[in-house]
Coordinates of C-alpha atoms and ligand atoms in Angstrom, one line a residue:
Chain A
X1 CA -6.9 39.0 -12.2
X2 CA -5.3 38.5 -8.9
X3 CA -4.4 34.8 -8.3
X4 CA -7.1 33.5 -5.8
X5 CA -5.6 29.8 -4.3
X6 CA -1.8 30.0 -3.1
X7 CA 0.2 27.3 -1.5
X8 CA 1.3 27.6 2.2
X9 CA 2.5 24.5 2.9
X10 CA 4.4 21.7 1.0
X11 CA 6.6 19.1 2.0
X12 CA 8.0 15.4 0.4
X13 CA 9.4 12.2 1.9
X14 CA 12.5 11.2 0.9
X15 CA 12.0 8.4 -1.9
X16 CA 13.5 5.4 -1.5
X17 CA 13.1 2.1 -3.6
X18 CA 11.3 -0.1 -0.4
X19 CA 9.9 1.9 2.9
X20 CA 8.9 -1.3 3.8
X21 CA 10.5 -0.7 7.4
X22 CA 7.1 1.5 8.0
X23 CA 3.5 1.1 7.0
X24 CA 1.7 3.8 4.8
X25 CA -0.3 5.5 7.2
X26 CA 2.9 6.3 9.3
X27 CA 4.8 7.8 5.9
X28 CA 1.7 9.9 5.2
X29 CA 1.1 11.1 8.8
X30 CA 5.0 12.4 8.5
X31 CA 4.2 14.5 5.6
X32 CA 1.0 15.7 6.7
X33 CA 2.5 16.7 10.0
X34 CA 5.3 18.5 8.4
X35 CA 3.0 20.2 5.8
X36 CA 0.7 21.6 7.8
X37 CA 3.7 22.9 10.4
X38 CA 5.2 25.0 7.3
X39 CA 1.5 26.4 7.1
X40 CA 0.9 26.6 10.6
X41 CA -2.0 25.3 10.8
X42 CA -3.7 22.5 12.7
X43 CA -7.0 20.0 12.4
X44 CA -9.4 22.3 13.1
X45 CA -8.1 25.0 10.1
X46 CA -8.6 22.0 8.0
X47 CA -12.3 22.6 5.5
X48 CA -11.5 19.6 3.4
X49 CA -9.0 17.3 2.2
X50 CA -8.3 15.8 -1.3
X51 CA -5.8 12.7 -1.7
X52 CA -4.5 10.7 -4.2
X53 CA -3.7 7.4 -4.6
X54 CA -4.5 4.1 -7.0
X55 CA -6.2 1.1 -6.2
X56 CA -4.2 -1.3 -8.0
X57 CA -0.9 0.1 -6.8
X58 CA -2.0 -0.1 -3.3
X59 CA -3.0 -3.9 -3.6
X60 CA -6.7 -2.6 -2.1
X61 CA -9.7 -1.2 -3.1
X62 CA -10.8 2.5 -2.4
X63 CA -7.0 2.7 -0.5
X64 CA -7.3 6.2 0.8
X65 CA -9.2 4.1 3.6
X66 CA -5.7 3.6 5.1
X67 CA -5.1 7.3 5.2
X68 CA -8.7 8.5 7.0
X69 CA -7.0 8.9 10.0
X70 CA -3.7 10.3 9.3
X71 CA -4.8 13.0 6.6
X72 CA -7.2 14.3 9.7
X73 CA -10.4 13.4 7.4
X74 CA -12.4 11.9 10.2
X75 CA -15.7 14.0 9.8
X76 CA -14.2 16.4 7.3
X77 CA -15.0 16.1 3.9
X78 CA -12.6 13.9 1.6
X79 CA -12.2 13.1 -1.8
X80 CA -10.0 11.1 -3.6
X81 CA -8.3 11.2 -7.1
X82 CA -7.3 8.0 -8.3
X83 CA -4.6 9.3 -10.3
X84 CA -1.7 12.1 -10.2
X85 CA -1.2 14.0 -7.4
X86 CA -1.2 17.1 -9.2
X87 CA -4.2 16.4 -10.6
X88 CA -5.9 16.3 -6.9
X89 CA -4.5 19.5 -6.1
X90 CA -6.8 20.7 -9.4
X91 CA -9.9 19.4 -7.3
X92 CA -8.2 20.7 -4.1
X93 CA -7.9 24.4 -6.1
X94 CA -11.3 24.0 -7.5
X95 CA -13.2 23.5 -3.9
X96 CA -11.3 27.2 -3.3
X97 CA -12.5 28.8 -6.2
X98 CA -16.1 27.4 -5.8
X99 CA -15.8 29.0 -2.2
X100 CA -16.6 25.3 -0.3
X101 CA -13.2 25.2 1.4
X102 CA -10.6 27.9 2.6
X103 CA -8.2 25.7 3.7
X104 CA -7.3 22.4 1.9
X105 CA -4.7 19.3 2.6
X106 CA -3.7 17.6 -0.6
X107 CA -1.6 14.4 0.4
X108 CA -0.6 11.7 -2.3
X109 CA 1.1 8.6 -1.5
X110 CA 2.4 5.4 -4.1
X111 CA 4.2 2.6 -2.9
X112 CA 6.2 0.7 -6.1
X113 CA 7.7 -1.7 -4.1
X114 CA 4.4 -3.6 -3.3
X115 CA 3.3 -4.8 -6.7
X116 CA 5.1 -5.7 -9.7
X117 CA 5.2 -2.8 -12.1
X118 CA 4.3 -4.4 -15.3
X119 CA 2.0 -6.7 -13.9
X120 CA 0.0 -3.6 -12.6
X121 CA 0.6 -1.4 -15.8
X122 CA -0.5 -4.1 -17.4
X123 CA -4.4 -3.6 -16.1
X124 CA -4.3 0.2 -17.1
X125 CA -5.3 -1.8 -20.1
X126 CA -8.2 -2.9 -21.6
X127 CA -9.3 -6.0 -20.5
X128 CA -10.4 -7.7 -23.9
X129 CA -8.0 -5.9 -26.9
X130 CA -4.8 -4.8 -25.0
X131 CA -4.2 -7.2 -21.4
X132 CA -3.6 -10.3 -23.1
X133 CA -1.0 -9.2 -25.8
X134 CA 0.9 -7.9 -22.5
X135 CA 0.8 -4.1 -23.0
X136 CA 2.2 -2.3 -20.1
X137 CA 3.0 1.3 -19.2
X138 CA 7.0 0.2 -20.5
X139 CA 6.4 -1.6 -23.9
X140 CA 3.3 1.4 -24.5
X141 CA 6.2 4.0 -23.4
X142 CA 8.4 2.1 -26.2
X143 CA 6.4 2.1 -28.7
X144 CA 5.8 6.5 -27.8
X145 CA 9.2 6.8 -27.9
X146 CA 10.1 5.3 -31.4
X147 CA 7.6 7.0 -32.9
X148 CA 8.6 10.3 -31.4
X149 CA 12.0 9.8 -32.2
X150 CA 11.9 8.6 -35.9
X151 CA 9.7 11.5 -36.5
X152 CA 12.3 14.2 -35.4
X153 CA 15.7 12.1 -35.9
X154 CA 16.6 11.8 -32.4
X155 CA 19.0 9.3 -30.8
X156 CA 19.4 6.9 -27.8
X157 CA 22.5 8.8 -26.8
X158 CA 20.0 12.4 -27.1
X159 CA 17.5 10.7 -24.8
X160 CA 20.5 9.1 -22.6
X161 CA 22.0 12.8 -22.1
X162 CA 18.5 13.1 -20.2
X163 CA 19.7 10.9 -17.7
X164 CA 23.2 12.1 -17.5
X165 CA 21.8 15.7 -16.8
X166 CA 19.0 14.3 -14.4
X167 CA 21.4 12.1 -12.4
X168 CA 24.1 15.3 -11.9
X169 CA 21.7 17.3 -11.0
X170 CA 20.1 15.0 -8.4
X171 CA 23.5 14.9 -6.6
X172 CA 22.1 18.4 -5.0
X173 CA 18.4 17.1 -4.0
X174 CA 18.1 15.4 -0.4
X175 CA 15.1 13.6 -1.7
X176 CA 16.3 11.7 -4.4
X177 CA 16.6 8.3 -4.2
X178 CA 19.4 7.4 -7.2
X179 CA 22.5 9.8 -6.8
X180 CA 24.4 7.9 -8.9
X181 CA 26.2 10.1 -11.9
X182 CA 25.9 8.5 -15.3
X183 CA 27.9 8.7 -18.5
X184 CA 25.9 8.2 -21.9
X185 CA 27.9 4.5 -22.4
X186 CA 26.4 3.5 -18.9
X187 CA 23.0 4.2 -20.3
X188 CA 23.7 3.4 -23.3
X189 CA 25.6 -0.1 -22.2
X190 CA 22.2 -0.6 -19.6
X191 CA 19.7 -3.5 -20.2
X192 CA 17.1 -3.1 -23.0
X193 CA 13.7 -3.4 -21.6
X194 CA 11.8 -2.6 -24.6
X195 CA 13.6 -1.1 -28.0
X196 CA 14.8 2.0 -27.6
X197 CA 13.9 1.9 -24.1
X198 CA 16.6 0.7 -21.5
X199 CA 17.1 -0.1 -18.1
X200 CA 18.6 3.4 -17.3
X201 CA 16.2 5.4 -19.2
X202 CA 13.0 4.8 -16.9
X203 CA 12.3 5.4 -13.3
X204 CA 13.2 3.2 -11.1
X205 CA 10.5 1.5 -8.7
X206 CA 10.2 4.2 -5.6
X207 CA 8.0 4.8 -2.7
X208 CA 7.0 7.8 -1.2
X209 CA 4.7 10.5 -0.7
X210 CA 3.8 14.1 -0.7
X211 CA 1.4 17.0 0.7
X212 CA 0.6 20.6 0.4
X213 CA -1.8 22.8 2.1
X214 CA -4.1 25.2 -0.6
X215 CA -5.7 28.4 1.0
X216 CA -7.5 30.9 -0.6
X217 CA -6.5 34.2 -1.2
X218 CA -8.1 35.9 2.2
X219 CA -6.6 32.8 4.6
X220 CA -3.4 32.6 2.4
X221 CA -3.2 36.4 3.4
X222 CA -3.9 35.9 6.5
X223 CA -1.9 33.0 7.5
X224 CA 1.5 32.7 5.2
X225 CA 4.2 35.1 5.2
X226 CA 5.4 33.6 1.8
X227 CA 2.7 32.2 -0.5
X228 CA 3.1 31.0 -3.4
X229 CA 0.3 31.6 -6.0
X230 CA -1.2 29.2 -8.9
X231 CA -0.9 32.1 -11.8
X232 CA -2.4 29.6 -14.4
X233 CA -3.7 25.7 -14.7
X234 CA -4.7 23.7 -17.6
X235 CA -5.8 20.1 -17.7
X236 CA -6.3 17.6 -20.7
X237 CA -7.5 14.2 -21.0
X238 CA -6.5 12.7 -24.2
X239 CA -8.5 9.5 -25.2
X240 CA -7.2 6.3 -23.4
X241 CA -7.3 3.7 -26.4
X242 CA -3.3 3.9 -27.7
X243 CA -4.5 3.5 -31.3
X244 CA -6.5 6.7 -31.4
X245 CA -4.1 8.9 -30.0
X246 CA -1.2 10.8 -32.2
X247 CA 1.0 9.6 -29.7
X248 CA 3.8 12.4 -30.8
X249 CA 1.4 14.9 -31.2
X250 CA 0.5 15.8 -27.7
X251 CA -2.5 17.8 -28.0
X252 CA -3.9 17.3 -24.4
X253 CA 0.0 18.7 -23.2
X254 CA -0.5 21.7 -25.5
X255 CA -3.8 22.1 -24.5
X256 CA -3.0 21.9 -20.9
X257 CA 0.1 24.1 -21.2
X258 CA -2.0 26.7 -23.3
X259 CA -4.3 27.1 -20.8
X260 CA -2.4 27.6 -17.8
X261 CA 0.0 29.6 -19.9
X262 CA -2.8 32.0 -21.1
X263 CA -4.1 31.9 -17.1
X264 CA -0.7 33.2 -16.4
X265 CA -0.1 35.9 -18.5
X266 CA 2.6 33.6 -20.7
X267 CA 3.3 34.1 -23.9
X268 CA 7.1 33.1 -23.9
X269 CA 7.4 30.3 -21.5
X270 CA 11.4 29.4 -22.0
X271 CA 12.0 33.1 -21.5
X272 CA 9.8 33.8 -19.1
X273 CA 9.2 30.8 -16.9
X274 CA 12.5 30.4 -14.4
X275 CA 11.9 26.7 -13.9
X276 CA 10.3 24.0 -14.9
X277 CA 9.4 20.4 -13.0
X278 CA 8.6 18.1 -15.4
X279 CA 7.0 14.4 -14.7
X280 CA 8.5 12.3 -17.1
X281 CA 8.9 8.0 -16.7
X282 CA 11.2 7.8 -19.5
X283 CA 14.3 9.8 -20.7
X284 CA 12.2 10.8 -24.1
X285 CA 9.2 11.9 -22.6
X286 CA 11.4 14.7 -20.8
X287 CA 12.2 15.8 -24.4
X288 CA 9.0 15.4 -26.0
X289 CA 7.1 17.3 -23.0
X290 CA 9.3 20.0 -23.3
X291 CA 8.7 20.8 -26.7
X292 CA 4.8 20.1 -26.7
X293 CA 4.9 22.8 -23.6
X294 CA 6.5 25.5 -26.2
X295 CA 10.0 25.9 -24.5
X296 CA 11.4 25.1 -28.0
X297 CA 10.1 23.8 -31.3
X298 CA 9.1 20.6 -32.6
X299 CA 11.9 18.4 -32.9
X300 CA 14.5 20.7 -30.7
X301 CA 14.0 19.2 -27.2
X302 CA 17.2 17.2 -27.7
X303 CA 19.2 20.4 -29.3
X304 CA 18.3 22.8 -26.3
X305 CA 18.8 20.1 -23.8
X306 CA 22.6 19.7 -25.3
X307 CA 23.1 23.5 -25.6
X308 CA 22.7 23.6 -21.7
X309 CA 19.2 25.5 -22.1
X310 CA 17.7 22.9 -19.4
X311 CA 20.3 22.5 -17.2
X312 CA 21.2 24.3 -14.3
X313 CA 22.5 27.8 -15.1
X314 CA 20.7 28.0 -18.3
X315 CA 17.5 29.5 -19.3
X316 CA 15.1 27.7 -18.3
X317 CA 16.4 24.9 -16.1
X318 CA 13.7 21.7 -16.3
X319 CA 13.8 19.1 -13.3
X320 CA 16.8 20.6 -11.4
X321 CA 15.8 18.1 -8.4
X322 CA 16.3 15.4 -11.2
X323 CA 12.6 14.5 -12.0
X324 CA 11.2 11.6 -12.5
X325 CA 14.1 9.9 -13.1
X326 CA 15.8 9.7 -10.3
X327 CA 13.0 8.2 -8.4
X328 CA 9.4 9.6 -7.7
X329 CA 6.4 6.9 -7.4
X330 CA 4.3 7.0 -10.2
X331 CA 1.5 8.9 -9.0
X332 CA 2.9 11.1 -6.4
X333 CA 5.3 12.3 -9.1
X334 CA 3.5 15.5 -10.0
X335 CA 2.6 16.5 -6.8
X336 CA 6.5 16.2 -6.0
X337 CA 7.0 18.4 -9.0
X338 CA 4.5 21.2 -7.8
X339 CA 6.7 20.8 -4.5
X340 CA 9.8 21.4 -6.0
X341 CA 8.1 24.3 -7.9
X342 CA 7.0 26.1 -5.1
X343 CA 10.6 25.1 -3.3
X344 CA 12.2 27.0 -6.2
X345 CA 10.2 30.4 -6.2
X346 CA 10.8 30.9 -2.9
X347 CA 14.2 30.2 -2.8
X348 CA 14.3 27.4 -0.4
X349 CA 15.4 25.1 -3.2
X350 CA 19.1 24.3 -1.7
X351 CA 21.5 23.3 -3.5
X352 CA 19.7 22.7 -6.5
X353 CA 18.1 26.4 -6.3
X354 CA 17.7 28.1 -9.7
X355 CA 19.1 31.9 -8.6
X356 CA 16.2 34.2 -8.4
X357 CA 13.4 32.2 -9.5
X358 CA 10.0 33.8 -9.3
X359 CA 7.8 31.8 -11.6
X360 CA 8.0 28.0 -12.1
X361 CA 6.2 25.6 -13.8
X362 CA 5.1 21.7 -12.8
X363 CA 3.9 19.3 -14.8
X364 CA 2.2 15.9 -14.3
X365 CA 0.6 13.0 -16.0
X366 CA -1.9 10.6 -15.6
X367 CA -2.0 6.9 -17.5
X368 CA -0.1 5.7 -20.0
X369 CA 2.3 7.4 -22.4
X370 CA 1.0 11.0 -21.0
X371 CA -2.8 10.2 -21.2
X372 CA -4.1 13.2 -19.0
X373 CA -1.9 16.3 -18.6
X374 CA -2.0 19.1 -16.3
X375 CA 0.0 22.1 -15.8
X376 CA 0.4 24.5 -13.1
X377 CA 2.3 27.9 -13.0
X378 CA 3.2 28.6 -9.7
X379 CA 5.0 32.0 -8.5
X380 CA 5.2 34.9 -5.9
Chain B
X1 CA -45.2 -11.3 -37.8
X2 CA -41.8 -13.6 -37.2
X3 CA -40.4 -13.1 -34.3
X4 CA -36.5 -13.9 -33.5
X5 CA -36.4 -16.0 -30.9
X6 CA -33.5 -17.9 -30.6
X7 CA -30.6 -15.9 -29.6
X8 CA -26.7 -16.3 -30.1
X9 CA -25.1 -17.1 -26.7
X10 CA -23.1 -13.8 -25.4
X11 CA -19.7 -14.0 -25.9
X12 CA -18.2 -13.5 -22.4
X13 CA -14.4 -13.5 -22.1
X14 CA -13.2 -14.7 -18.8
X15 CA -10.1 -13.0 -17.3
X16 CA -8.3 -13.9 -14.3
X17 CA -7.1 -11.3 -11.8
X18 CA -3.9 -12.5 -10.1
X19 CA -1.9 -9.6 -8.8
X20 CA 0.6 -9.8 -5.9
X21 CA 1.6 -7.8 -3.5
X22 CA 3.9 -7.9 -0.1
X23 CA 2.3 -5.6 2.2
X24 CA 4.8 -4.1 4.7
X25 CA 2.6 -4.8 8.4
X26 CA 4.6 -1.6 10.1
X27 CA 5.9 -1.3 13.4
X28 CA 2.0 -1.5 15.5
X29 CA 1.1 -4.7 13.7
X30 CA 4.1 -6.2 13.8
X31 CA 3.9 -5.7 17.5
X32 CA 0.5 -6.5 18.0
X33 CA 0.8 -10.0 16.3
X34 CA 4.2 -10.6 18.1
X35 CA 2.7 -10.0 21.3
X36 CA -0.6 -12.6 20.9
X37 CA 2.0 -15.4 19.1
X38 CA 3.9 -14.5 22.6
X39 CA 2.2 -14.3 24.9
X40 CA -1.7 -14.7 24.1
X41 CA -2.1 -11.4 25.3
X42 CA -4.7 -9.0 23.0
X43 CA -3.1 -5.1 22.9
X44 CA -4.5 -2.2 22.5
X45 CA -3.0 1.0 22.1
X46 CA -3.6 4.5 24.0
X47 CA -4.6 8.2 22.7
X48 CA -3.0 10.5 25.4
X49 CA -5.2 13.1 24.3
X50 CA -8.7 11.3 23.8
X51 CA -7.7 7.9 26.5
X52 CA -9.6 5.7 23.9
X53 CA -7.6 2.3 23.7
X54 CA -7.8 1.8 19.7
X55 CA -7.8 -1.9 18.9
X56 CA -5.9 -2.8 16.6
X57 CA -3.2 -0.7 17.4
X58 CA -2.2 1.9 15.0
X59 CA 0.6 5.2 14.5
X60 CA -2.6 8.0 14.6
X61 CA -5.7 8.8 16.6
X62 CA -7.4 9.7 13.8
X63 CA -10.2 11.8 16.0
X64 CA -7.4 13.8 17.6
X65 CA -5.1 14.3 14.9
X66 CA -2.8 12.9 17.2
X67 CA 0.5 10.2 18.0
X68 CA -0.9 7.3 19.6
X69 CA 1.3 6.4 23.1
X70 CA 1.2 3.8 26.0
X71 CA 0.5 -0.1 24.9
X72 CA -2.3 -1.9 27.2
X73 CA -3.8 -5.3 27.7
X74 CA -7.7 -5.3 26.6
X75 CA -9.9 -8.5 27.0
X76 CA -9.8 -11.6 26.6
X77 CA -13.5 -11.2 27.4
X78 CA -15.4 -8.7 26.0
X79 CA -19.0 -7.7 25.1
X80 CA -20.6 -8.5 21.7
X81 CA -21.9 -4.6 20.5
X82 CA -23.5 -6.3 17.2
X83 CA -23.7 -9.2 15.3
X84 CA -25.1 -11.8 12.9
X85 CA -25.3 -15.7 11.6
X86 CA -23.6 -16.5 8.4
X87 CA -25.6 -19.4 5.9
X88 CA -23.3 -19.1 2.9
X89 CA -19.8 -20.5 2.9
X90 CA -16.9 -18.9 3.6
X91 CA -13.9 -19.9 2.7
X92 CA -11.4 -19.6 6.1
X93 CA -7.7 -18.2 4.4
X94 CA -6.2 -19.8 7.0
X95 CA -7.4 -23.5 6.6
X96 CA -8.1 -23.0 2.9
X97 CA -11.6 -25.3 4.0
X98 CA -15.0 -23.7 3.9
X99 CA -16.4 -23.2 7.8
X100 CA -19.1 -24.8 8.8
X101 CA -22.2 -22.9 8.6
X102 CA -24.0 -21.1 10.5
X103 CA -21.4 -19.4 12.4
X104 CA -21.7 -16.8 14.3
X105 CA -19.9 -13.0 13.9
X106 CA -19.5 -10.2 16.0
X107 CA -18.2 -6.6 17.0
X108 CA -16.5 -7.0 20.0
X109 CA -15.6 -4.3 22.5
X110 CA -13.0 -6.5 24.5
X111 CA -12.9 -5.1 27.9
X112 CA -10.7 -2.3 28.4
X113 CA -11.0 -1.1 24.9
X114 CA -12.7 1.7 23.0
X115 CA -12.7 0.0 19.6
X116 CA -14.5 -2.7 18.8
X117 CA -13.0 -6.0 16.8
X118 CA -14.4 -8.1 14.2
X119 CA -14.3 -11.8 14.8
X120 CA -16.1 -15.1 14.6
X121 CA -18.5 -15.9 17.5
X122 CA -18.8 -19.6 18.5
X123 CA -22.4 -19.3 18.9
X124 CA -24.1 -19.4 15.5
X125 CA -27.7 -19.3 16.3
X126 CA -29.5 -15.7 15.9
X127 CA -31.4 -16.9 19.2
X128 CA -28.6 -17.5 20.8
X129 CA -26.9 -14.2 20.4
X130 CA -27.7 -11.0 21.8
X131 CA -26.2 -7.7 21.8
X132 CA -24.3 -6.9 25.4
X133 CA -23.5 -10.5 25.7
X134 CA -20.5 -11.5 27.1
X135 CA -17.6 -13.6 25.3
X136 CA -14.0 -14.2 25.8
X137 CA -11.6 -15.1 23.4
X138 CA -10.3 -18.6 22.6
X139 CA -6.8 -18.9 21.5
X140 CA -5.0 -21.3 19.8
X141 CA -2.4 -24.0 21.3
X142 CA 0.2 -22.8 18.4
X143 CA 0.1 -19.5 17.6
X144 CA 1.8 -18.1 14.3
X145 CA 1.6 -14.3 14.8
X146 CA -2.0 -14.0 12.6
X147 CA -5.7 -12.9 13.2
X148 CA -6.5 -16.9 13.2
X149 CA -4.8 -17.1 16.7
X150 CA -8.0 -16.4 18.1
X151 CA -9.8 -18.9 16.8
X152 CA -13.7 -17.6 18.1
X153 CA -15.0 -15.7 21.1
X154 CA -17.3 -18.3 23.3
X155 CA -20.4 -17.0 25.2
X156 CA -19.3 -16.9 28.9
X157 CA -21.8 -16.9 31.8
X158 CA -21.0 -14.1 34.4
Ligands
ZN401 ZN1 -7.7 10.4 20.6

């Protein structure tokens, strides 16, 4: 089936630990602007908008209020996802396929620098069972990434060569906001925050934000000279209370993965995707997503990671622009990986351009320790 | 037949919120409480495209889609476009001391401006107050750069 919602328009802030030398609305009226230039399009194209930001980050309730004006949603319809950005550009996609919109702006913003990370994480929680005992989106991480790790044997130094590749290859990505190369004793020398987790293996706090313009396939047609198409998108919501989860298992990732794979027309993704953007807090979770999207098998994240597969130059390159890691807010993170995707297939990637990529894959998550999942094949 | 009447209390578990957050004001606050602390002047800001003065001042014209430009002077009087008497108390962030009730609160257009603001009217009985009066702002002797500089608008005979 021909793909029927493409992207014409994307564009990211560079993120930077405090933009606290502007306000919000002004960071997000940049990226809108510059978003809907690449698309060349103005207000009036505009049939809806979808944005996505969290209360609790945000230090307000419903916070998209701040962004009414500067998204252009002032007598437009507007919804908002409190959650992943990628995730809104699944409501975005599905107000094109239900034939409501034509044209549609998906902006995402996250400021880490205004709250205090755990503190916020910390209310993800429940309120009763979880708050008090001081559960956060770290220790919860921690306690993920044991588990994943004693079940397949994998060390500190496998997840800290995570880092080491993330860091190098962020060197070549304008955006990033740590372009500070790493050796495995740094990371391995860094504070530990919560066993086996340490300071060097998680994102650091980062603001910024993101937007892309969605058309269908007529306007898309009409309007873009490059388009990029969503060939396939899966989404999962695994159950949010930690203790019923299989937290190595991933099902909601392979279910998510599966479906946008078999949307696409994948069978072989680590031979036939070119790319992949991956939204990943914590050096392990790079590994463990990795292998619960099929690019290798059960255990082997590590093993293709040191091989080269995942770098740049080898088969399937994952977070050339040096993911997560080197700095994306929390919840704009998979929108900047859907960014990055469609950066790469139409070879506007820079320096951190994977040669002749045509189909890409980006990946982002909602909650804690990979809670929801989506998935979105992206290609020309 | 027995009925059970006496019930067990509900367990209720209380929970504190306390989060905090530093809010960065951005360059159109910043310059909007600069100028009152300053000066005691109210700003507005101008749409070149629409020529509504937005109050408060802010980067967009969210009707036009477009940069907001030239800074002007709105008020200190204005006209009350709605408003209401407050009986419950409300404790006033600034003093950390409940106001005394009623008080009065308003939209007001100040003159010269498009938008309207929100702010305590010194007249607090619904009798008193109608909408299209006229009120001018009263400022305070020390200013620290915060919506509590103007302390109320007063009703002004004209
Ligand atoms: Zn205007």
């Amino acid at each position: 089936m021909n793909p029927q919602v493409a992207i014409i328009g994307t564009s990211q802030t560079k993120f930077e630990a405090d933009k606290g030398y502007e306000d919000i609305p002004e960071t997000v009226f940049k990226v809108v602007q510059q978003a809907m230039a690449e698309a060349d399009i103005d207000r009036d194209d505009l049939d809806s908008i979808v944005t996505s930001s969290v209360d609790l980050w945000d230090g307000r309730t419903a916070s998209n209020q701040m962004l009414t004006d500067v998204v252009g949603s002032i007598m437009k319809p507007e919804s908002r996802v409190a959650g992943d950005g990628l995730g809104a550009v699944f409501q975005g996609m599905l107000a094109i396929l239900a034939g409501a919109s034509e044209i549609t702006l998906v902006v995402s913003q996250c400021r880490g620098s205004l709250g205090v990370h755990n503190e916020i994480s910390n209310w993800v929680f429940d309120p009763i069972y979880q708050q008090p005992l001081g559960l956060d989106y770290l220790s919860a991480g921690a306690l993920q990434a044991n588990h994943y790790m004693n079940q397949f044997g994998i060390s500190q130094e496998d997840c800290a060569r995570v880092v080491i590749k993330n860091r190098r290859d962020a060197q070549n990505n304008p955006y990033a906001q740590v372009v500070k190369e790493a050796t495995v004793e740094e990371v391995m020398g860094s504070l530990m925050w919560a066993y086996p987790i340490k300071e060097m293996d998680a994102a650091p706090v980062s603001d910024g934000a993101c937007a892309v313009v969605l058309a269908s396939r007529h306007k898309a047609k009409a309007l873009s000279k490059e388009p990029v198409w969503i060939l396939g998108a899966g989404s999962c919501l695994d159950s949010h209370y930690l203790g019923d989860r299989d937290l190595t298992g991933g099902d909601a990732l392979i279910r998510a993965s599966n479906a946008a794979y078999g949307m696409a027309g994948i069978s072989d993704p680590l031979k036939e995707l070119d790319v992949a953007e991956v939204s990943a807090a914590f050096s392990y979770q790079e590994l463990l997503w990795t292998e619960l999207m099929g690019f290798c098998n059960r255990g082997e994240g590590a093993r293709i990671l040191k091989e080269g597969q995942t770098s740049l130059g080898g088969s399937l390159p994952v977070n050339p622009s040096g993911g997560m890691i080197v700095g994306n807010p929390v919840t704009v993170a998979g929108l900047t990986r859907l960014v990055e995707a469609v950066l790469q297939v139409r070879g506007k990637a820079g320096d951190r351009q994977v040669r002749g990529a045509s189909r890409a894959l980006s990946h982002g998550t909602t909650g804690c320790c990979g809670q929801g999942q989506y998935v979105m094949i992206v290609g020309n | 037949m027995k009925r059970n009447t006496e019930r067990e209390e509900l367990l209720r578990i209380p929970i504190q919120m306390k989060l905090q957050y530093r809010f960065p004001a951005g360059a159109h606050y910043e310059r909007f409480f600069r100028e009152l602390k300053k000066t005691g002047k109210i700003m507005g800001i101008k749409c070149p495209e629409c020529e509504r003065v937005l109050v408060p001042p802010r980067p967009v014209c969210g009707e036009c889609f477009t940069r907001t430009g030239e800074w002007v002077e709105v008020g200190p009087k204005g006209t009350v476009v709605a408003h209401t008497s407050i009986y419950f108390p409300f404790i006033d962030g600034s003093t950390g001391k409940p106001r005394p009730i009623p008080y009065g609160a308003g939209l007001i257009q100040l003159d010269g401006a498009y938008s309207a603001i929100n702010h305590i009217l010194e007249e607090g009985d619904p009798d008193k107050l109608h909408i299209g009066m006229r009120v001018e702002a009263m400022l305070k002797e020390k200013r620290e750069g915060n919506i509590g500089d103007i302390l109320y608008f007063k009703t002004i005979e004209e």
